[in-house]
Coordinates of C-alpha atoms and ligand atoms in Angstrom, one line a residue:
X25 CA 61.2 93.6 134.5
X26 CA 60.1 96.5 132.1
X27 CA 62.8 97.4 129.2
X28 CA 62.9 100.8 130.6
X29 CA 63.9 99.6 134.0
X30 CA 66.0 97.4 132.2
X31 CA 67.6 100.2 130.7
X32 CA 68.3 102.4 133.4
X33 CA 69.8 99.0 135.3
X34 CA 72.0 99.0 132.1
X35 CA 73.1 102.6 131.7
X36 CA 73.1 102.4 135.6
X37 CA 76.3 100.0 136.0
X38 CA 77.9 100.4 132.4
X39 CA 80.7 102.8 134.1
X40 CA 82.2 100.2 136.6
X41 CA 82.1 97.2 133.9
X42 CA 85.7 96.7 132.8
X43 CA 85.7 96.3 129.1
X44 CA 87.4 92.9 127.9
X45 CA 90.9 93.3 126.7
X46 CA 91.0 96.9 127.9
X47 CA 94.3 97.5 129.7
X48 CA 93.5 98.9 133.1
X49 CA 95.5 101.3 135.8
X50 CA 93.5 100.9 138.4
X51 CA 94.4 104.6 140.1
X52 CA 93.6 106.2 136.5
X53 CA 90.4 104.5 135.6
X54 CA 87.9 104.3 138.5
X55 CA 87.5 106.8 141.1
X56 CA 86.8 105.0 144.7
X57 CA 84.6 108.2 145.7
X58 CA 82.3 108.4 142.5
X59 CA 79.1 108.9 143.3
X60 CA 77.6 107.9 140.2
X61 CA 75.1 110.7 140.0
X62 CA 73.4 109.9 143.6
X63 CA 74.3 113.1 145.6
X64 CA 72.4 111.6 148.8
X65 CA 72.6 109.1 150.9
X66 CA 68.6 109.5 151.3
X67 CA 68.3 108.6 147.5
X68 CA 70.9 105.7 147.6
X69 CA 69.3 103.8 150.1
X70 CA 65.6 104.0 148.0
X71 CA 67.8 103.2 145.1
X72 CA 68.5 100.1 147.1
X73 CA 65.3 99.4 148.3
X74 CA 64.5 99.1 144.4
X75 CA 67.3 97.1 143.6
X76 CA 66.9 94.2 146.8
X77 CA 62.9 93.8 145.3
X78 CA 64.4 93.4 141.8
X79 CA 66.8 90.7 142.7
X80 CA 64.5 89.0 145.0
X81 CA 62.5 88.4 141.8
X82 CA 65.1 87.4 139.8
X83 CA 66.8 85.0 142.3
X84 CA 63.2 83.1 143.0
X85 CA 63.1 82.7 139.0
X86 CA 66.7 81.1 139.4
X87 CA 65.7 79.0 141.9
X88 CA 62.2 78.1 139.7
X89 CA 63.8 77.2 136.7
X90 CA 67.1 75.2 138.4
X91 CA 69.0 75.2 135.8
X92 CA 71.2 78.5 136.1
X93 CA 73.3 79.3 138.5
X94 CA 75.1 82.2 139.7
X95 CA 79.0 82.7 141.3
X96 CA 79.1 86.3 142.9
X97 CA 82.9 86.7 143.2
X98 CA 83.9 89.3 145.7
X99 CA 86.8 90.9 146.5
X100 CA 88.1 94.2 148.1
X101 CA 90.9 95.1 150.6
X102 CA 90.4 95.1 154.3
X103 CA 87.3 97.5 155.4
X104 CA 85.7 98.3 151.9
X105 CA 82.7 96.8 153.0
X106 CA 82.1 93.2 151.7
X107 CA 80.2 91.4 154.7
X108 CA 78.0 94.7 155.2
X109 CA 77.2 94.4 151.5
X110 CA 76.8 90.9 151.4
X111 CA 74.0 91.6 154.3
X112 CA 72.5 94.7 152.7
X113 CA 72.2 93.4 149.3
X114 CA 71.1 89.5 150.3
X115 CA 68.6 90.8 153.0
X116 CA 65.5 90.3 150.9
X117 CA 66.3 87.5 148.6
X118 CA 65.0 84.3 150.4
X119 CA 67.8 82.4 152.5
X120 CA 67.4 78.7 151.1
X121 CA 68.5 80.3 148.1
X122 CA 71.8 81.6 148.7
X123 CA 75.1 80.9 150.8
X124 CA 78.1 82.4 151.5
X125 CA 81.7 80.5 150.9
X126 CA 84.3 82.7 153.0
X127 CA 88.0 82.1 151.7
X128 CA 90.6 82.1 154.3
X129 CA 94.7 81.3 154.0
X130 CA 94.1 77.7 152.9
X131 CA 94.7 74.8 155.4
X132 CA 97.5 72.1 155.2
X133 CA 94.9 69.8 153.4
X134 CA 94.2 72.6 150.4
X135 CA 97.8 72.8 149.9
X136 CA 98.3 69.4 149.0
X137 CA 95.6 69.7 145.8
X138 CA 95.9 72.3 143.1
X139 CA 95.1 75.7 143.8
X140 CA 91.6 75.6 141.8
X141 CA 90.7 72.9 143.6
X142 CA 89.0 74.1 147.1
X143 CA 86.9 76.9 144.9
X144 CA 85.6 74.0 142.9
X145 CA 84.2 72.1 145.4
X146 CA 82.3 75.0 147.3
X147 CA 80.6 76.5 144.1
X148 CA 76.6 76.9 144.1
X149 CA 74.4 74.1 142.7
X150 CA 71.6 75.2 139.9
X151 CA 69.1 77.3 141.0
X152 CA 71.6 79.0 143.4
X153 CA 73.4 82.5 144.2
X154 CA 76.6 81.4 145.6
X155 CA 79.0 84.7 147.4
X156 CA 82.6 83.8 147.2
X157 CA 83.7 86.3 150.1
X158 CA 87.4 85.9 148.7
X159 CA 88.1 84.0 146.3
X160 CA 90.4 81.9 143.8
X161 CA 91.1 85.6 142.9
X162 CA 93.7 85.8 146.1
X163 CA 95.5 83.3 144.0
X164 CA 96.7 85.9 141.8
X165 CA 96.6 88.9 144.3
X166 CA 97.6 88.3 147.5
X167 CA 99.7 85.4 146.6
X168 CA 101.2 87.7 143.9
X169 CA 102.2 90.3 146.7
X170 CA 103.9 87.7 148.8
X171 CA 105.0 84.9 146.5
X172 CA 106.6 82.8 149.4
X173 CA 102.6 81.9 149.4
X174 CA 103.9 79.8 146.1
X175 CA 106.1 77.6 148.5
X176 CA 103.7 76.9 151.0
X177 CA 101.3 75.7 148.1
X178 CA 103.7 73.3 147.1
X179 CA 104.1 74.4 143.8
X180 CA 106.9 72.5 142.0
X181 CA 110.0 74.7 141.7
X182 CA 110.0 74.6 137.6
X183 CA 106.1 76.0 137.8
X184 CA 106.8 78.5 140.0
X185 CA 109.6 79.9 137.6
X186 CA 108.0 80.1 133.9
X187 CA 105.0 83.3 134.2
X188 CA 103.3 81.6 136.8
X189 CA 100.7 84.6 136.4
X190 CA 100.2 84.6 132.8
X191 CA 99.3 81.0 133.8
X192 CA 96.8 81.5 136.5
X193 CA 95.4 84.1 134.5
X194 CA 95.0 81.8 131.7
X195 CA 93.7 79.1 133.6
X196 CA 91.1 81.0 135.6
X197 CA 89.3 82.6 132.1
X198 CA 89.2 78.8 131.3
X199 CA 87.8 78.0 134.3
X200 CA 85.3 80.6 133.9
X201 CA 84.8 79.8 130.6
X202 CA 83.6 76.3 131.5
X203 CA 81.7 77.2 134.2
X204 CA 79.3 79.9 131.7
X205 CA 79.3 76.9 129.2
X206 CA 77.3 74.6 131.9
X207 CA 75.1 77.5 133.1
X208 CA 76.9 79.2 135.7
X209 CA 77.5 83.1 135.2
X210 CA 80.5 84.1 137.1
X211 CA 79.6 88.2 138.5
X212 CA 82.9 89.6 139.4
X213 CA 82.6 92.3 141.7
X214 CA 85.8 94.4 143.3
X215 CA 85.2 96.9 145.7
X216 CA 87.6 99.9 145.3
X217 CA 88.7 101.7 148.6
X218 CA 90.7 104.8 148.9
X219 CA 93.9 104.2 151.2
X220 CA 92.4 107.5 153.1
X221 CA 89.3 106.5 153.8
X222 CA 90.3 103.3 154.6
X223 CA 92.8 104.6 157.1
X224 CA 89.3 106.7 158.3
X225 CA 87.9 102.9 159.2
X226 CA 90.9 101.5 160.5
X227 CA 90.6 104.3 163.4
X228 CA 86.9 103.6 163.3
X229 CA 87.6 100.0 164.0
X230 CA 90.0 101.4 167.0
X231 CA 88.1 104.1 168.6
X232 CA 84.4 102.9 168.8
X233 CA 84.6 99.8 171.3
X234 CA 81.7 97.9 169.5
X235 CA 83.9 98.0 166.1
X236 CA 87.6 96.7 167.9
X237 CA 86.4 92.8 167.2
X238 CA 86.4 93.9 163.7
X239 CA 90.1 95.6 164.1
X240 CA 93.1 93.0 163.0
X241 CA 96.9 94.1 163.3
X242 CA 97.7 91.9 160.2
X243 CA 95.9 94.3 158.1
X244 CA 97.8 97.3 159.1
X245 CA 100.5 95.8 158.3
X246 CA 99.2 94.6 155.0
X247 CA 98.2 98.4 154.3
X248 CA 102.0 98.5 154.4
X249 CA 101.8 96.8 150.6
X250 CA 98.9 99.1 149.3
X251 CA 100.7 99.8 146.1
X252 CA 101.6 96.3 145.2
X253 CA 98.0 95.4 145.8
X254 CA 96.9 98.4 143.1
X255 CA 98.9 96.8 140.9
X256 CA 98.2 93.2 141.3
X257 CA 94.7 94.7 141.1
X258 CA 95.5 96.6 137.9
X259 CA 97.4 93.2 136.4
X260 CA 94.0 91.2 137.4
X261 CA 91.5 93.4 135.5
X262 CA 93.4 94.2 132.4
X263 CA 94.0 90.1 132.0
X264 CA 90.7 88.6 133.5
X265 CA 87.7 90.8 132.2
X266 CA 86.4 88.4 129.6
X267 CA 83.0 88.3 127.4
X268 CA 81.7 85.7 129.8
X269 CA 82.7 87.3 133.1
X270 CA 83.0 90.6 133.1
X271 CA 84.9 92.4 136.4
X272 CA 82.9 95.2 138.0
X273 CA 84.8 97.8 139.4
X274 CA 82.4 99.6 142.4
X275 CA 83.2 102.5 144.3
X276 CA 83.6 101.9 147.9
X277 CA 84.1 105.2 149.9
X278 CA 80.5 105.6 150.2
X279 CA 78.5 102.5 151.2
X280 CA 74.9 103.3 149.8
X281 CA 77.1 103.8 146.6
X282 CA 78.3 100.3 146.9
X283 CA 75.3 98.7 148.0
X284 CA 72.6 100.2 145.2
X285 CA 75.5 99.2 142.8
X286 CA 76.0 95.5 143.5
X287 CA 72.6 95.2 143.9
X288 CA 71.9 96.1 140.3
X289 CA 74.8 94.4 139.0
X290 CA 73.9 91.0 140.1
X291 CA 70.0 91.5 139.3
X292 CA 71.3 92.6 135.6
X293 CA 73.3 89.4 135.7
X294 CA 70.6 87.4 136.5
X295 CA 68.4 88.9 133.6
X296 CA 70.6 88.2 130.6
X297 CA 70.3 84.4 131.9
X298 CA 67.2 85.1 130.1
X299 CA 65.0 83.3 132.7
X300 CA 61.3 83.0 132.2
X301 CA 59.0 83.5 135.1
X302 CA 57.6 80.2 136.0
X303 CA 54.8 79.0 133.6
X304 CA 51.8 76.6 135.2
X305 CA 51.4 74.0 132.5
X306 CA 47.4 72.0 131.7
X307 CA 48.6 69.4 133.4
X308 CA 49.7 71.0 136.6
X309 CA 46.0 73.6 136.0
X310 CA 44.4 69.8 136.4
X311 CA 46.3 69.0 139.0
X312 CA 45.5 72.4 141.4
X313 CA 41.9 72.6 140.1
X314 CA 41.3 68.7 141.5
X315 CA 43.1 69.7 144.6
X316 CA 41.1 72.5 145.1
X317 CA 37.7 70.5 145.0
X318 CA 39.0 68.1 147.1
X319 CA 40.2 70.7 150.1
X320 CA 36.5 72.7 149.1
X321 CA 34.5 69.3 149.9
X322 CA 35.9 68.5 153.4
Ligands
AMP411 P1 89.5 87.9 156.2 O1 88.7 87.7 155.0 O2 89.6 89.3 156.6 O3 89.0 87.0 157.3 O4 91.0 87.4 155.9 C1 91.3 86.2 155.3 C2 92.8 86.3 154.9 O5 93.1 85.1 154.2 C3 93.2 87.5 154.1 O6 94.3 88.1 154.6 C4 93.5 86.8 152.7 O7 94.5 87.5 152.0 C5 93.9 85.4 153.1 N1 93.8 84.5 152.0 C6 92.6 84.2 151.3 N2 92.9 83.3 150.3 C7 94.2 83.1 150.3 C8 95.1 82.3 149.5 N3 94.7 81.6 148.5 N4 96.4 82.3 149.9 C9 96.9 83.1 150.9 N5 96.1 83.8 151.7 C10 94.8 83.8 151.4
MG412 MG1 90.5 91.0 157.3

């Protein structure tokens, strides 16, 4: 990738990083309807186009050199959009390369370990994008909304009473921390809804027949905790943006927004891995060069 392309990427997705240590309200400090200077749909989705042929270069160097490999946390309220980016921004980097580890209420099993646990054993090997749709991030979020989730995970009674957030905070920066130290970057990406328009995709969801599978009555009623969740959100950033995984705040009301945006983010992630293209060394030159006579002489 050329430095100036590097550059714009850079000045492109500065305004949604969330500065380390900063103290964050999320209402105050990042606008769900910015637009980031893309006024058209037309020039988002070329903007896009861009960004998918970037980080379909990026991910085959990741998988070439095998020894990086990349966690894309995501995590957004109901209808901001995470499968249709997960889809839109994935849909030209080769399939072998990537999965997808979906997060759900955890099962009776899960909440007999540790919390950490389950996140643990579904991250990507070397060489690998892995998408955490959800994440050990519900741990302090929707768990922090509705703290009876504490009981069902078993939590000893003496754990659950001394700042058992300043703890999971804590514990999840180390986490991180360790899992940058082996080679896996940690790209944290929440996607930031207005309550209005995501009431506009709730009705969506109810009034177009092809959208009602998507329509769930449990989150209408967890639209009911919308301000808890801003500042569980809020709590999240201004203790988890770290040096060595940054949050991303990314505007959601407009999708193209959303989609050129990731797409950037994780392609500028990849790049500071500092991967070099795949060499050819004289021994594997030899190699081809034999191979090729051989094949020529049939
Ligand atoms: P969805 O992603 O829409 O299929 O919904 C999954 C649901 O699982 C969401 O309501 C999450 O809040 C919930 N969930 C995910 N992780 C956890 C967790 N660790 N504890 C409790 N609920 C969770
Ligand atoms: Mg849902």
């Amino acid at each position: 990738m050329g430095d100036d392309m590097t550059r714009r990427i850079a000045r492109f997705i500065e305004p949604f990083r969330v500065t380390p240590g900063s103290r964050v309200t999320l209402a105050e400090d990042f606008d769900p309807a910015f637009k980031a200077g893309i006024e058209k749909k037309k020039d988002g989705a070329s903007l896009l186009n861009d960004g998918i042929t970037l980080l379909s270069d990026h991910q085959q160097r990741l998988a070439a050199q095998g020894t990086h490999g990349v966690v894309v946390v995501l995590q957004a309220l109901d209808a901001a959009g995470k499968d249709g980016t997960i889809r839109h921004v994935m849909s030209g980097v080769n399939p072998q390369g990537v999965r997808v580890e979906s997060f759900k209420v955890p099962s009776g099993r899960e909440r007999d370990q540790d919390y950490l646990r389950r996140y643990q054993e579904r991250l990507p090997a070397r060489g690998e994008i892995g998408i955490f749709n959800r994440s050990h991030y519900e741990e302090v979020l929707v768990v922090r909304v509705h703290p009876e989730h504490l009981v069902d995970e078993k939590l000893p009674a003496a754990s659950r009473r001394h700042h058992v957030w300043k703890h999971r905070y804590h514990a999840i920066n180390e986490w991180e921390r360790y899992l940058s130290d082996n080679g896996f970057r940690v790209v944290k990406l929440f996607l930031n809804l207005s309550k209005e328009e995501q009431r506009r995709r709730f009705l969506r969801r109810i009034d177009l027949p092809e959208h009602n599978w998507k329509f769930s009555a449990a989150d209408l009623r967890e639209r009911r905790y919308w301000d808890d969740y801003q500042d569980a959100f809020s709590e999240m950033f201004s203790h988890t943006s770290t040096d060595w995984a940054p949050w991303y705040v990314v505007p959601a009301d407009n999708k193209w927004i959303t989609r050129a945006v990731v797409a950037d983010i994780l392609t500028s992630s990849i790049r500071d891995l500092g991967l070099e293209a795949p060499k050819v060394s004289k021994e594997k030159k030899r190699e081809l060069a034999a191979a090729r006579k051989q094949l020529l002489s049939e």
